[in-house]
Coordinates of C-alpha atoms in Angstrom, one line a residue:
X1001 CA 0.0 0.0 0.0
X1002 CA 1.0 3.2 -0.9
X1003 CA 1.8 6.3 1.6
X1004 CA -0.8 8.2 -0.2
X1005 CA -3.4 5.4 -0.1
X1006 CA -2.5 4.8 3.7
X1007 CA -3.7 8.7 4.3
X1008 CA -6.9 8.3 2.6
X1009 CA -7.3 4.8 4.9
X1010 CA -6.6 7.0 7.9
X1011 CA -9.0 9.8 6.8
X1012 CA -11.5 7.4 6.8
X1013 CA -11.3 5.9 9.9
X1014 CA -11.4 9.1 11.2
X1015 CA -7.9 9.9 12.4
X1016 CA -6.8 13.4 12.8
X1017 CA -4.6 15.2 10.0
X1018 CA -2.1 16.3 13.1
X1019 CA -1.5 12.6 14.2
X1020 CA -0.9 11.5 10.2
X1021 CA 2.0 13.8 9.1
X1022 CA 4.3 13.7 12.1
X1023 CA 6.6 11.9 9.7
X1024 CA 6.4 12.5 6.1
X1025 CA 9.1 10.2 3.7
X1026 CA 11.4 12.3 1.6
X1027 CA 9.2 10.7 -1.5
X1028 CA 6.1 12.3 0.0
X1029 CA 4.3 14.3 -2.4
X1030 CA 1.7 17.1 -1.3
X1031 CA -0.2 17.1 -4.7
X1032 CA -1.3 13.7 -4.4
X1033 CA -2.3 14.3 -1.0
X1034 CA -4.4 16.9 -2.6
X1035 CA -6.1 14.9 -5.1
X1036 CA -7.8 12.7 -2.1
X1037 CA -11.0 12.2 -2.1
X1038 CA -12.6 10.8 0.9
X1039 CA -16.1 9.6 1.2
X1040 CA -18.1 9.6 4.2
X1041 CA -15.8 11.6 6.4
X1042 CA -18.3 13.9 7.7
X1043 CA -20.2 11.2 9.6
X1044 CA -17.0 10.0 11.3
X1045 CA -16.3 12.9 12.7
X1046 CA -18.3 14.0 14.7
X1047 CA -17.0 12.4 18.5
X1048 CA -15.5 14.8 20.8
X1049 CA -11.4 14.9 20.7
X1050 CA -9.5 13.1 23.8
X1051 CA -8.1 14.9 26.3
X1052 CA -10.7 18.2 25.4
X1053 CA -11.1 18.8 29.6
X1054 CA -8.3 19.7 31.8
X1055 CA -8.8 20.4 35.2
X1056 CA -6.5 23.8 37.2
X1057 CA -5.3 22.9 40.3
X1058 CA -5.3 26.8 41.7
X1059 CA -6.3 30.0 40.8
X1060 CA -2.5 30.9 40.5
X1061 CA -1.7 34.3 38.5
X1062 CA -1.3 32.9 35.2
X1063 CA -5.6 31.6 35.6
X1064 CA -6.1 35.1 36.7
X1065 CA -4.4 36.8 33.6
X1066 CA -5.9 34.1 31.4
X1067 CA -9.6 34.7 32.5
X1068 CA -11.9 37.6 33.2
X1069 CA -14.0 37.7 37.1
X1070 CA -16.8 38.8 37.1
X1071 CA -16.8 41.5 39.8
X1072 CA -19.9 41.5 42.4
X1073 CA -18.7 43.9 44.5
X1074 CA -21.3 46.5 43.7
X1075 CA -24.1 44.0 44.4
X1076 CA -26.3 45.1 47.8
X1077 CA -25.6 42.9 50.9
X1078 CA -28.6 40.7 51.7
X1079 CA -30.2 41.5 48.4
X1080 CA -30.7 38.2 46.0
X1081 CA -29.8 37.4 42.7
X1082 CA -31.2 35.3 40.0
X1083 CA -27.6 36.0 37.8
X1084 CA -24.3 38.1 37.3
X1085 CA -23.0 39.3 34.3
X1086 CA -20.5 41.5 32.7
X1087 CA -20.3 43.4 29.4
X1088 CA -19.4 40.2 27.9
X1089 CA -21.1 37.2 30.0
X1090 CA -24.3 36.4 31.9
X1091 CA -24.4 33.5 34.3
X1092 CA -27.9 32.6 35.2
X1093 CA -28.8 30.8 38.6
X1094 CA -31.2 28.4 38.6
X1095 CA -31.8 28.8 42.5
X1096 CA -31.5 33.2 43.3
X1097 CA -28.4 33.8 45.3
X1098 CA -27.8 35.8 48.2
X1099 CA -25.2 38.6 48.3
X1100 CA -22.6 37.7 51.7
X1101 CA -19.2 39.3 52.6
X1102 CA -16.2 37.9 54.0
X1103 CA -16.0 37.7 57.3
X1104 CA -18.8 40.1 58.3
X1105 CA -22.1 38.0 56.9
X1106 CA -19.9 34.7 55.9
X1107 CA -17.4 33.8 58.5
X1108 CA -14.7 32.4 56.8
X1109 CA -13.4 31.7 53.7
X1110 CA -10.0 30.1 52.9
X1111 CA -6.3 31.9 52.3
X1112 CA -4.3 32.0 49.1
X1113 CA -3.3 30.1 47.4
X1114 CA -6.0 27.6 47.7
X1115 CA -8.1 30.7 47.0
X1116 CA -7.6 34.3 45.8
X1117 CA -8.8 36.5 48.1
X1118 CA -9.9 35.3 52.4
X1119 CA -12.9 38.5 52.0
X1120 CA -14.2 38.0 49.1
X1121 CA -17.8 39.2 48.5
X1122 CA -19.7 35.5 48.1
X1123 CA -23.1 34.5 47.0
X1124 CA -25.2 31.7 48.9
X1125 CA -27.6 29.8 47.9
X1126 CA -29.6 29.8 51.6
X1127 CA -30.3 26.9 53.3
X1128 CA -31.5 23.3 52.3
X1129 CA -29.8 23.6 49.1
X1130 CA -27.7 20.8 47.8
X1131 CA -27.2 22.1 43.8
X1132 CA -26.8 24.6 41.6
X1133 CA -26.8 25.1 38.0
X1134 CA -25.2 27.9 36.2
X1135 CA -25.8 28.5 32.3
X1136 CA -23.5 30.9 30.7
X1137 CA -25.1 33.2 28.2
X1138 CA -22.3 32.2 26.1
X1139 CA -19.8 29.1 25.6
X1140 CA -16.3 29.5 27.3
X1141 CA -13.3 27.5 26.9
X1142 CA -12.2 28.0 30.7
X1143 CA -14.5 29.0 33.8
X1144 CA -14.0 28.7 37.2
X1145 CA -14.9 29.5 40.9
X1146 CA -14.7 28.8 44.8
X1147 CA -17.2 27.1 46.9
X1148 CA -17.2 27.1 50.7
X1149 CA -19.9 24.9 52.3
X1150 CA -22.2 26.5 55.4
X1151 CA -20.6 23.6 57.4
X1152 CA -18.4 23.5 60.7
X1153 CA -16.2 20.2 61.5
X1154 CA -18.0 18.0 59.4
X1155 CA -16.9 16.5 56.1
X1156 CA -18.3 17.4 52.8
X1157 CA -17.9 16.5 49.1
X1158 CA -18.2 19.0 46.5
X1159 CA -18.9 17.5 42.6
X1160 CA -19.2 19.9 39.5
X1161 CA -20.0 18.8 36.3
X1162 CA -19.1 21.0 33.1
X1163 CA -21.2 20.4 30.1
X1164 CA -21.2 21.2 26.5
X1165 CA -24.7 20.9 26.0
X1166 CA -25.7 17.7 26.0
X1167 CA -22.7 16.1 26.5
X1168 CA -20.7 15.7 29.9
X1169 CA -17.2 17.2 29.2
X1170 CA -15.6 16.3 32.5
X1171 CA -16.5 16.4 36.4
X1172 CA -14.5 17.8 39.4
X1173 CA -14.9 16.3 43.1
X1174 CA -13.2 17.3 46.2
X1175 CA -14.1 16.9 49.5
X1176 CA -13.2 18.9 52.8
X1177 CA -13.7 19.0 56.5
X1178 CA -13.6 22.1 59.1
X1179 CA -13.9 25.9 58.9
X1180 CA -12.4 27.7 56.3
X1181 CA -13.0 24.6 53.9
X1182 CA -12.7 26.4 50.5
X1183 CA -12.8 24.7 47.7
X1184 CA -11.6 25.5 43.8
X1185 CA -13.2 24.4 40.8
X1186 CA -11.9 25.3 37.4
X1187 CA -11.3 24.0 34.6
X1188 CA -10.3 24.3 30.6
X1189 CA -11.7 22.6 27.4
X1190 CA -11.1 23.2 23.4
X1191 CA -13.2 25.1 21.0
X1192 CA -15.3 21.7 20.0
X1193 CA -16.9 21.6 23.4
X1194 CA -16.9 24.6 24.9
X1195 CA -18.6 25.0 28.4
X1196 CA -22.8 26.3 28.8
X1197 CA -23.5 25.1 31.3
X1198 CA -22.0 24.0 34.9
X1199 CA -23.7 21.7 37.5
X1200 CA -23.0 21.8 41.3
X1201 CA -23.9 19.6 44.4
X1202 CA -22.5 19.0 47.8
X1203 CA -23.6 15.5 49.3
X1204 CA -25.3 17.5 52.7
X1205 CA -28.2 20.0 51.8
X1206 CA -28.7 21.4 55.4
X1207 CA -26.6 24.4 55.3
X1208 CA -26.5 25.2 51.8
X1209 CA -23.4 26.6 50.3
X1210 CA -21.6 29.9 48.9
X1211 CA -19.7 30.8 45.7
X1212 CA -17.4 33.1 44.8
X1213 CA -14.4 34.8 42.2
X1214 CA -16.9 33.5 39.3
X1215 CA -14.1 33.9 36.1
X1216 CA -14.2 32.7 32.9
X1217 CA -12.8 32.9 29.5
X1218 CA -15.0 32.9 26.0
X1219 CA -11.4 33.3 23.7
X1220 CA -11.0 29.3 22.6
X1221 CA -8.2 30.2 19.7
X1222 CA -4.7 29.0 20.4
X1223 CA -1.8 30.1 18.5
X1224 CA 0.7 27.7 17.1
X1225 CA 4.0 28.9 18.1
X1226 CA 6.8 26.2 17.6
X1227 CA 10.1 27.9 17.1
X1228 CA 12.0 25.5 19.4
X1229 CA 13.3 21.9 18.2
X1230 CA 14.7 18.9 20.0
X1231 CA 15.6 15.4 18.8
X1232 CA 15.3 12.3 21.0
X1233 CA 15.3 8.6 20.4
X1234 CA 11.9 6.5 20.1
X1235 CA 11.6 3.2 19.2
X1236 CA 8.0 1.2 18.8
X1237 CA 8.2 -2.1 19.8
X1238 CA 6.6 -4.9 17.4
X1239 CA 2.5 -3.8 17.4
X1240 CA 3.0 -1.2 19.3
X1241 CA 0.5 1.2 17.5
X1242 CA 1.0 4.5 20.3
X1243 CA 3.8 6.5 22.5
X1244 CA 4.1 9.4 24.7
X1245 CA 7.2 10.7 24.5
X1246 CA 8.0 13.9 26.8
X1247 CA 10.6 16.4 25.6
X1248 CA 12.3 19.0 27.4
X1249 CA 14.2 21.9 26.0
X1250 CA 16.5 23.7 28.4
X1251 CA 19.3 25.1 26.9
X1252 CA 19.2 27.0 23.4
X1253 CA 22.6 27.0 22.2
X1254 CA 22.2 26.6 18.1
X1255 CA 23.3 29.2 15.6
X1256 CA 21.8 29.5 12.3
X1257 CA 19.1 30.7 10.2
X1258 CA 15.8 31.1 11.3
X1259 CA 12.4 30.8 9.3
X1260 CA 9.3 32.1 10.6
X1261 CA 6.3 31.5 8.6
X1262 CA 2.8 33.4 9.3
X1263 CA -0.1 31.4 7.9
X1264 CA -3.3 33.6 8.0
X1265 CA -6.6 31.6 7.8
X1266 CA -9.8 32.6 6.9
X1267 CA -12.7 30.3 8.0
X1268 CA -15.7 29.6 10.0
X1269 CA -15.1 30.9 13.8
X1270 CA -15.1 28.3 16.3
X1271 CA -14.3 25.2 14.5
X1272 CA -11.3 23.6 14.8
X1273 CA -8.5 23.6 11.9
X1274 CA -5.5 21.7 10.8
X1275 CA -2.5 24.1 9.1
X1276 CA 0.8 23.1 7.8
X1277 CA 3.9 23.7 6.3
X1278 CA 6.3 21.9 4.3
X1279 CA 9.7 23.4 3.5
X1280 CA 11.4 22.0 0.4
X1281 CA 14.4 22.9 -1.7
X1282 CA 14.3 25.2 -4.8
X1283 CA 13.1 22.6 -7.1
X1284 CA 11.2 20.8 -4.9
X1285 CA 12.9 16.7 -4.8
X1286 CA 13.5 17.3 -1.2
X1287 CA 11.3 17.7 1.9
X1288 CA 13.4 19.4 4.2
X1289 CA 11.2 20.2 6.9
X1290 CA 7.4 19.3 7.7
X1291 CA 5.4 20.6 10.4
X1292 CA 1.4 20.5 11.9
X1293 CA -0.5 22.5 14.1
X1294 CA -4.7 21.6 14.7
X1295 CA -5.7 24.9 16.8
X1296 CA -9.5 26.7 17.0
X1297 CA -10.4 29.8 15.4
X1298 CA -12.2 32.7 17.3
X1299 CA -15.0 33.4 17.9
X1300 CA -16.3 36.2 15.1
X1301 CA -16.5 39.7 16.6
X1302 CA -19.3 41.1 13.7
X1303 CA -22.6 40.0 14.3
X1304 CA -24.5 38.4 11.1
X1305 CA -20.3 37.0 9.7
X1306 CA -19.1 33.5 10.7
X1307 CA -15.9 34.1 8.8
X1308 CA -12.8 35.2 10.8
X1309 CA -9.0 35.4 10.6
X1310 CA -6.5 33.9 12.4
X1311 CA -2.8 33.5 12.2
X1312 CA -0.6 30.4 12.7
X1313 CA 3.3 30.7 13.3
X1314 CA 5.7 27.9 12.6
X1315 CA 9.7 28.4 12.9
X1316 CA 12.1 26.6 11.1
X1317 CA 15.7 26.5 12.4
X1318 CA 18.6 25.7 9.4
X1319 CA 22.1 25.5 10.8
X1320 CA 23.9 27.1 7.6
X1321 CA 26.8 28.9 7.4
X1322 CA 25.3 32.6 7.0
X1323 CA 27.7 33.5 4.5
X1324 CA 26.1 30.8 1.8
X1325 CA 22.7 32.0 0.5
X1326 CA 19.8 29.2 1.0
X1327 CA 17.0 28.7 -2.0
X1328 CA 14.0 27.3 -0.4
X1329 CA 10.1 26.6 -1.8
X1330 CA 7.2 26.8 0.8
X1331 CA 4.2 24.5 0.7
X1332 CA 1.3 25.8 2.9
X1333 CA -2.5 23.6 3.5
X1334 CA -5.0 24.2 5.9
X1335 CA -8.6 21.8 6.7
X1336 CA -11.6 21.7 8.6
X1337 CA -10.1 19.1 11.4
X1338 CA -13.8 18.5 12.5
X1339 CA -17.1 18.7 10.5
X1340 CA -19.9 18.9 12.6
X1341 CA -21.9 21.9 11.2
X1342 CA -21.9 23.9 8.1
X1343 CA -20.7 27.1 7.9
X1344 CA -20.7 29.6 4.5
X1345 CA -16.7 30.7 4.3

């Protein structure tokens, strides 16, 4: 079997672009790749990606920069609340929250860094409640919060679910016992299931519980930017189909000439796209370097327009003597990595 006709296999069995060219043959060539046609590959893809939900440990500085809080300062003490929003984000309750502050109406809450802030305004749900639901006005790619039960020296245990609509994306537990007893719930996703909607319930209803530092973050593009390189050894056993290999790169010592190509997309916001590059010499016998980066593009900021633009960087190192001049040809191609709706770009 060809390496052409073992693409189009691939394709079909749903396997992503990114995992089929991380090694292309020096005999590999683009335009036949092009010429593919593959049948039913709409209705393969379709299942969410692995690894989509990744959960934050804390709400360190680098979630704080990443995100926006929405602030409810202003709100009036004792007053309740069916939502919150901001200029960008409304998250409606489905049980109305009370306005609490730290440590004058709520006692305690805990210290950084489990937490941001030990007097934070909170919001509590009252009483006898065991869940909560929030449903964000729009999908986000990160959101977060804390959650201190109304509990003293007993031990409770915290689950949030975060949802794409139908579909469970991932669920955080924790459990804690004694005053403060803060807990943190955040968590990140990609663009093809993006968080609406967020469940909570705590396994003791008779206190109720409070919230607080409600952030979140509605940007799901990520930018390919690949300008370091590292060679290590792998070897695949007999029928060994997968491995992980980890790679660290610590010291940048190489001299030589660098490469940086900007690949601008244009293409339906939200979905998730595969771009490449192939770098060959001037007349084209010889791929010299091959690289692949499956990112999401933004959301569209012009109402009525699903078409956006975004940018992809790759980097290509060439240790050459600087004094010889270096011909080159650049091969660029970019693909819907997912098809589950249409879209008119």
């Amino acid at each position: 079997m060809s390496y052409v006709e073992k693409i189009k296999t691939k394709l079909e069995e749903g396997t992503k672009i990114s995992d089929i060219f991380d090694y292309v043959p020096e005999n590999f060539n683009l335009d036949n790749y092009k010429n593919i046609t593959i049948p039913n590959i709409k209705e393969k893809a379709n299942s969410l990606p692995l690894k989509c939900f990744e959960e934050i440990s804390n709400p360190n500085q680098q979630y704080q920069n990443s995100t926006t809080k929405i602030d409810i300062s202003g709100l009036i003490q004792f007053q309740s609340y069916s939502s919150i929003s901001d200029a960008n984000l409304t998250v409606d309750f489905s049980t109305p929250l009370t306005r609490l502050q730290v440590p004058t109406t709520w006692a305690t809450w805990s210290s950084p860094p489990v937490t941001e802030s030990s007097t934070p305004p909170v919001l509590f749900t009252g009483t006898g409640v065991s869940s909560l639901t929030l449903t964000l006005s729009k999908p986000c790619c990160t959101f977060g919060f804390e959650l201190d039960p109304n509990f003293n020296n007993i031990t409770i245990t915290s689950v949030v679910n975060f949802y794409s609509g139908q579909e469970l994306v991932g669920t955080i537990q924790k459990t804690v016992t004694g005053r403060p007893n803060t807990a943190f719930f955040a968590a990140k996703t990609c663009c093809t299931s993006p968080f609406d909607r967020v469940e909570i319930s705590i396994d003791e209803p008779l206190g109720g519980f409070a919230i607080a530092q409600v952030r979140y973050n509605t940007d799901c593009s990520s930018e390919c930017d690949c300008c370091c390189t590292e060679a290590v050894d792998v070897n695949f056993e007999s029928y060994e189909e997968s491995k992980n290999v980890p790679v660290e790169i610590t010291d940048l010592k190489c001299e030589g000439r660098l490469l940086i190509v900007d690949v601008t997309v244009t293409a339906c916001e939200n979905r998730r796209v595969a771009v490449g590059v192939l770098i060959c010499d001037e007349e084209e016998e010889d791929v010299l370097r091959f690289k692949v980066c499956e990112a999401c593009m933004p959301e569209s900021t012009t109402p009525g327009v699903p078409c956006v633009d975004h940018t992809f960087r790759f980097c290509f190192g060439f240790e050459t003597d600087l004094c010889d001049p270096l011909a080159l040809k650049l091969k660029t191609f970019a693909e819907y990595a997912y098809f589950n709706f249409e879209c008119d770009c």
